XYZ file of C-alpha atoms in Angstrom:
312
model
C -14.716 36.882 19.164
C -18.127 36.595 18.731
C -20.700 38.846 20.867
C -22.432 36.840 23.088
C -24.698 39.437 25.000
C -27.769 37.810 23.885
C -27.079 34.566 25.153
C -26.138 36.086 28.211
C -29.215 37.668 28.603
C -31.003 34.993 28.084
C -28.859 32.611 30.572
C -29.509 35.449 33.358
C -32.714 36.794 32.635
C -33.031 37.961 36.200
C -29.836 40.214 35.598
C -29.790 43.446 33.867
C -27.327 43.091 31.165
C -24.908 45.094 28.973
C -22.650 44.539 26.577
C -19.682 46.416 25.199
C -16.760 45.898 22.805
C -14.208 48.177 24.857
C -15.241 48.553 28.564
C -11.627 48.228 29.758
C -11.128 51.868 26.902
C -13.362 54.327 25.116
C -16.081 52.628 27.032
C -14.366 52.414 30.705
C -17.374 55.699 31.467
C -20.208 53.313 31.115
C -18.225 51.058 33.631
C -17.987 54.346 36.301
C -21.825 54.563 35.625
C -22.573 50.843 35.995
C -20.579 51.199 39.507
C -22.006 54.704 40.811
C -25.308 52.887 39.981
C -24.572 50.503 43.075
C -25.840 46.518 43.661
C -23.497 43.783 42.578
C -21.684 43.489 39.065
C -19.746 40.615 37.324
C -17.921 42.436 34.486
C -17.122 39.159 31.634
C -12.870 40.446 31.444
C -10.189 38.863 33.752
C -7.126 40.390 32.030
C -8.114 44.104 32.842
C -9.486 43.336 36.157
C -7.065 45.882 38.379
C -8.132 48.292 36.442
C -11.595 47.701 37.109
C -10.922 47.449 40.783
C -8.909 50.267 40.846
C -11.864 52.425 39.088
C -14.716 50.941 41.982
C -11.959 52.032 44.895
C -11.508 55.106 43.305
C -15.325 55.215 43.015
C -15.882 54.220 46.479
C -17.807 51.037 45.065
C -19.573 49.186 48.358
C -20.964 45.892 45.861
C -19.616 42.619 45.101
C -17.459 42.882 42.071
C -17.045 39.515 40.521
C -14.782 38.441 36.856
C -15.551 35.865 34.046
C -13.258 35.020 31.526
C -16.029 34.345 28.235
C -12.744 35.466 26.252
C -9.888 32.601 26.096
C -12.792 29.826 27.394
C -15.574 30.427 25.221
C -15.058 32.940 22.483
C -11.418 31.827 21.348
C -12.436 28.397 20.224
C -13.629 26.750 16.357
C -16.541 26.510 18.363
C -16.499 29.810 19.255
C -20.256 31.116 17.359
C -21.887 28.156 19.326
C -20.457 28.934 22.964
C -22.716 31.284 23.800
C -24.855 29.014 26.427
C -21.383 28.130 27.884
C -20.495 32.348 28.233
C -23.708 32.693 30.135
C -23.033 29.780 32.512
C -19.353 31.302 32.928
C -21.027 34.431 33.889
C -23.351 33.093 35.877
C -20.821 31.100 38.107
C -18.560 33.851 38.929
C -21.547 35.690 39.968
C -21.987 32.496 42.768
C -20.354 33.236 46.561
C -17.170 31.312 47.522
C -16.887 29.659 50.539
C -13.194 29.286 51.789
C -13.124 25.467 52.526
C -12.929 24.577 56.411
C -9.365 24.740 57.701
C -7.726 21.674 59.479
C -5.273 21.618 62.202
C -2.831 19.313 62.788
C -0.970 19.049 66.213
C 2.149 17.405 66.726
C 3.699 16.532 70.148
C 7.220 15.749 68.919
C 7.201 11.801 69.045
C 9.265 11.047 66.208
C 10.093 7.661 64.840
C 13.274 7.390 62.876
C 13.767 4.312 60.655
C 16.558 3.110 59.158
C 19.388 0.272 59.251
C 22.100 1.404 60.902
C 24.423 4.108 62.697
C 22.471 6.642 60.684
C 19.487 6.329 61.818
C 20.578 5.955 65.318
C 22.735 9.496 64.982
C 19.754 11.279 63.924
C 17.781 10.185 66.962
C 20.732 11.700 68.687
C 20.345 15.156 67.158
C 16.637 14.964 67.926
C 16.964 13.661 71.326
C 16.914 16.622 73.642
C 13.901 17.914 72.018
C 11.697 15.479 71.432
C 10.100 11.937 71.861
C 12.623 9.479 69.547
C 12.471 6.021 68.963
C 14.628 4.457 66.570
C 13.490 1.430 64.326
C 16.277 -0.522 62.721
C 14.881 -2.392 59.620
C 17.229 -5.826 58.923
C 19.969 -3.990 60.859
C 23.719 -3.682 59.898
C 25.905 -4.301 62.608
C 25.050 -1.908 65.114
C 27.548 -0.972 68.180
C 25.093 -0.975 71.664
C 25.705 2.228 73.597
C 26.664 2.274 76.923
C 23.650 4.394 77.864
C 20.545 4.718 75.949
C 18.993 7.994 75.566
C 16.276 6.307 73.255
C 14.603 3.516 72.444
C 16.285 1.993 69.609
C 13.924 -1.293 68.710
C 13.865 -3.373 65.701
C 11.127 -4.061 63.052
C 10.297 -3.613 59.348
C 7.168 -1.323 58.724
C 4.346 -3.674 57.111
C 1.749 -0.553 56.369
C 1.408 3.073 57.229
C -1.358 5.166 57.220
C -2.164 8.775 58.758
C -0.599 12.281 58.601
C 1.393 14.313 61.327
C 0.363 14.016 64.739
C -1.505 10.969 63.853
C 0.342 8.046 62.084
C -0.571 4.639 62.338
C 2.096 1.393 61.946
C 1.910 -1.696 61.591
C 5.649 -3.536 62.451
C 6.736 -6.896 61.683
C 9.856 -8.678 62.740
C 9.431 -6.596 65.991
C 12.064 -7.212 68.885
C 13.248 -5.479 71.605
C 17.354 -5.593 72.129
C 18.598 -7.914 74.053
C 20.221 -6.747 77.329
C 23.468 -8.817 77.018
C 24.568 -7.140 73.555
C 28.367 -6.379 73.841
C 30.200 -6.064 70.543
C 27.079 -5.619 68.349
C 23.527 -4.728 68.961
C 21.303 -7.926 69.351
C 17.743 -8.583 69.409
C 15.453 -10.840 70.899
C 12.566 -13.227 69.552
C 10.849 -11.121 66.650
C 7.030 -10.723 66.334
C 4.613 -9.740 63.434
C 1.584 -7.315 63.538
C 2.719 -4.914 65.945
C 0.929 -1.438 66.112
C 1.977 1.759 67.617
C 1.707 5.838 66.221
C 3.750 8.447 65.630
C 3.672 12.412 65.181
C 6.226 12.262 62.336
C 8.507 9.860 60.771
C 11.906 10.245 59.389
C 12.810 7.665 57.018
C 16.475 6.840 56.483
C 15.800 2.975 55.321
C 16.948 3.889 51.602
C 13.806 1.521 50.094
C 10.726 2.496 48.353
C 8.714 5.197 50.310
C 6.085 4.226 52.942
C 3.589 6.550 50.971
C 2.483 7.098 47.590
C 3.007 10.886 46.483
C 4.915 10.996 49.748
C 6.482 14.933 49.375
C 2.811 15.891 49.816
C 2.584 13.696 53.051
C 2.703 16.098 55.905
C 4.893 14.714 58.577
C 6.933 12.060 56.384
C 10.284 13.246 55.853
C 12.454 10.814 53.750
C 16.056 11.632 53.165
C 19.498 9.375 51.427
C 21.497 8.614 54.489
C 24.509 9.250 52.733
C 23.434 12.745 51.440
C 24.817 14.365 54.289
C 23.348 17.962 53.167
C 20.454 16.155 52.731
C 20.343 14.468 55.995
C 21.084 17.693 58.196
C 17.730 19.235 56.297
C 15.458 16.257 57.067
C 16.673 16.596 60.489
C 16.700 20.368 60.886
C 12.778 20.140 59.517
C 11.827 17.133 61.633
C 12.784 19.158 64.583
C 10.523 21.963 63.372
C 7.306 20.292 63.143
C 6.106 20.084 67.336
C 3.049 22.188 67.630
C -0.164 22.893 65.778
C 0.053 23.721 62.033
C -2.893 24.373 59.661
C -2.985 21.827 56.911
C -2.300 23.508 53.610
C -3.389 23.407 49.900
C -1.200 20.307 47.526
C 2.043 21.231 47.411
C 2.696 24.233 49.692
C 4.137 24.620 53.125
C 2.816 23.338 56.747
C 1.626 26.536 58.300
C 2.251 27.224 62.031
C -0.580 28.130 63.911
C 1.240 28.333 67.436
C 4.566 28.518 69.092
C 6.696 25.619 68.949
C 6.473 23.865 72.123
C 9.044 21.151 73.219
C 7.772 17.605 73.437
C 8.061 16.249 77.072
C 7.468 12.637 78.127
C 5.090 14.224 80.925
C 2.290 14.927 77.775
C 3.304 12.679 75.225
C 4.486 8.919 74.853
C 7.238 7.324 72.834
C 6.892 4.184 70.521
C 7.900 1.645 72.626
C 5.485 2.469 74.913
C 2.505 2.238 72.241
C 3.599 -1.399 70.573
C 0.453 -3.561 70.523
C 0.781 -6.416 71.898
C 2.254 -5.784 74.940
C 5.677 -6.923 73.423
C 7.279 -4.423 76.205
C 5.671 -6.287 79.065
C 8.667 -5.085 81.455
C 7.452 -1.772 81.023
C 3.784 -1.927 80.373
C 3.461 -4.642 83.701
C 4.827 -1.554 86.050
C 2.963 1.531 84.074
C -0.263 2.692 85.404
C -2.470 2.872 82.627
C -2.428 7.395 83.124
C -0.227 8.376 80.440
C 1.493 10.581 82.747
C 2.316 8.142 84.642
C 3.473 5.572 82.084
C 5.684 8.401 80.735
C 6.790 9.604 83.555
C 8.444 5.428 84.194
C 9.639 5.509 80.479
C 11.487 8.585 81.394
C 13.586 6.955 84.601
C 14.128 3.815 82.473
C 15.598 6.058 79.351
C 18.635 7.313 81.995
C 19.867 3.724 82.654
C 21.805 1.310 80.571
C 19.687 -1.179 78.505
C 19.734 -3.953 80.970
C 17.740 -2.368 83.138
C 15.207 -2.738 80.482
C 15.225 -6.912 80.945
């Protein structure tokens, strides 16, 4: 590899400059005497950098110590007699502070829509039931058996878009319709509707089509699972459950991390989907709900404890 202390030099002529051919060996002394010397030092080695460290500790070194790697992407190259300009702007940069980029929260109350076609998706709203906010949306349903008491809005509709992140998803439903009171032997709905809007904290999505997201793994807060994967399943479940609270939003392809205790979702702080829809297909409800969300939840929560026909 070519020396490229002049270039250096010249790149950071406000710098004081040395350059050695085995600083990390029979030169590591000039290193102890660079450090006992004090200020701030970028040594131009990354592959014997805890040794370095390990000499400043030892040393009791109080600077900035900084790393460039001139070695595998400048001086290992064809190009490699020519790079010096690019060694001294390597330098250079490593030599610049790094500001930690601004962290993001993201808080979840635990209203969590669940879409699918059929006795799947209604099951899982089942499991998730007692802990948090479900509604259950029931895209070109399969033949659906009503129960006899509803613990949860089960609606239909077919999600047109989807935008946001947990806590703070925005839908867009057509074929909307709310079920129709008189359903016996199979679930029934009434008149559908197009362009309705609600939110959501997180969505589970059983439906078995194409994802609502592109690169959706990285989408925090859209869980997608096979509905007849049962292993599968129970996971998306078991992690939908998890995600009520705050969480700091992390880097591509790593873990939601908690940044308080899980807290249940009650309907007292937090409102469910069918309460949301815009228009005001759910006029029953919306007619006799002061506009306080407390209040409108606090309705919502006497009407889930009934049968469905007190819904008409």
């Amino acid at each position: 590899m070519p020396g490229f202390g002049q270039s250096v030099a010249r790149g950071c002529a406000s710098d004081q400059i040395q350059s050695g051919n085995q600083l990390c060996g029979a030169e590591l002394d000039r290193v102890r005497n660079a450090l006992n010397g004090g200020g701030d030092i970028t040594i131009a080695c990354t592959q014997q950098e805890p040794l370095f460290r390990e000499v400043a500790q030892d040393l009791g070194f109080a600077g900035e110590l900084a790393f460039a790697n001139i070695r595998e992407t400048a001086g290992w190259s064809a190009q490699g007699a020519s790079a010096g300009p690019k060694a001294a702007a390597l330098v250079a940069m490593a030599a610049e502070p790094v500001t930690s980029p601004p962290s993001i929260t993201l808080a979840s109350n635990g209203v969590v829509l669940v879409y699918g076609r059929n006795e799947a998706a209604i099951e899982a709203g089942r499991q998730l039931a007692d802990e948090m906010n479900v509604t259950v949306l029931l895209t070109r349903p399969d033949d659906v058996t009503p129960n006899r008491i509803w613990d949860f809005p089960v609606v239909q509709g077919t999600i047109r878009n989807a935008r946001g992140h947990l806590g703070a998803f925005e839908l867009t439903i057509d074929d909307f319709a709310m079920p129709s009171p008189s359903s016996r032997m199979r679930l029934r709905f009434g008149a559908p509707r197009d362009g309705a809007l609600s939110d959501a904290d997180i969505i589970l999505d059983l439906s078995g089509g194409a994802p609502l997201f592109p690169a959706h793994e990285l989408r925090a807060g859209y869980l997608r699972a096979d509905p007849a994967d049962r292993a599968g399943l129970a996971a998306a479940i078991a992690k939908a459950a998890g995600l009520v609270g705050e969480f700091e939003k992390p880097p591509p392809g790593r873990a939601l991390l908690p940044r308080s205790p899980r807290r249940r979702a009650s309907w007292g702080n937090s409102k469910s989907l069918v309460t949301s829809i815009s228009p005001p297909i759910c006029a029953p409800i919306r007619a006799r709900a002061s506009p306080d969300v407390r209040a409108a939840s606090t309705f919502v929560r006497r009407v889930r404890l009934y049968p469905l026909a007190t819904m008409s």
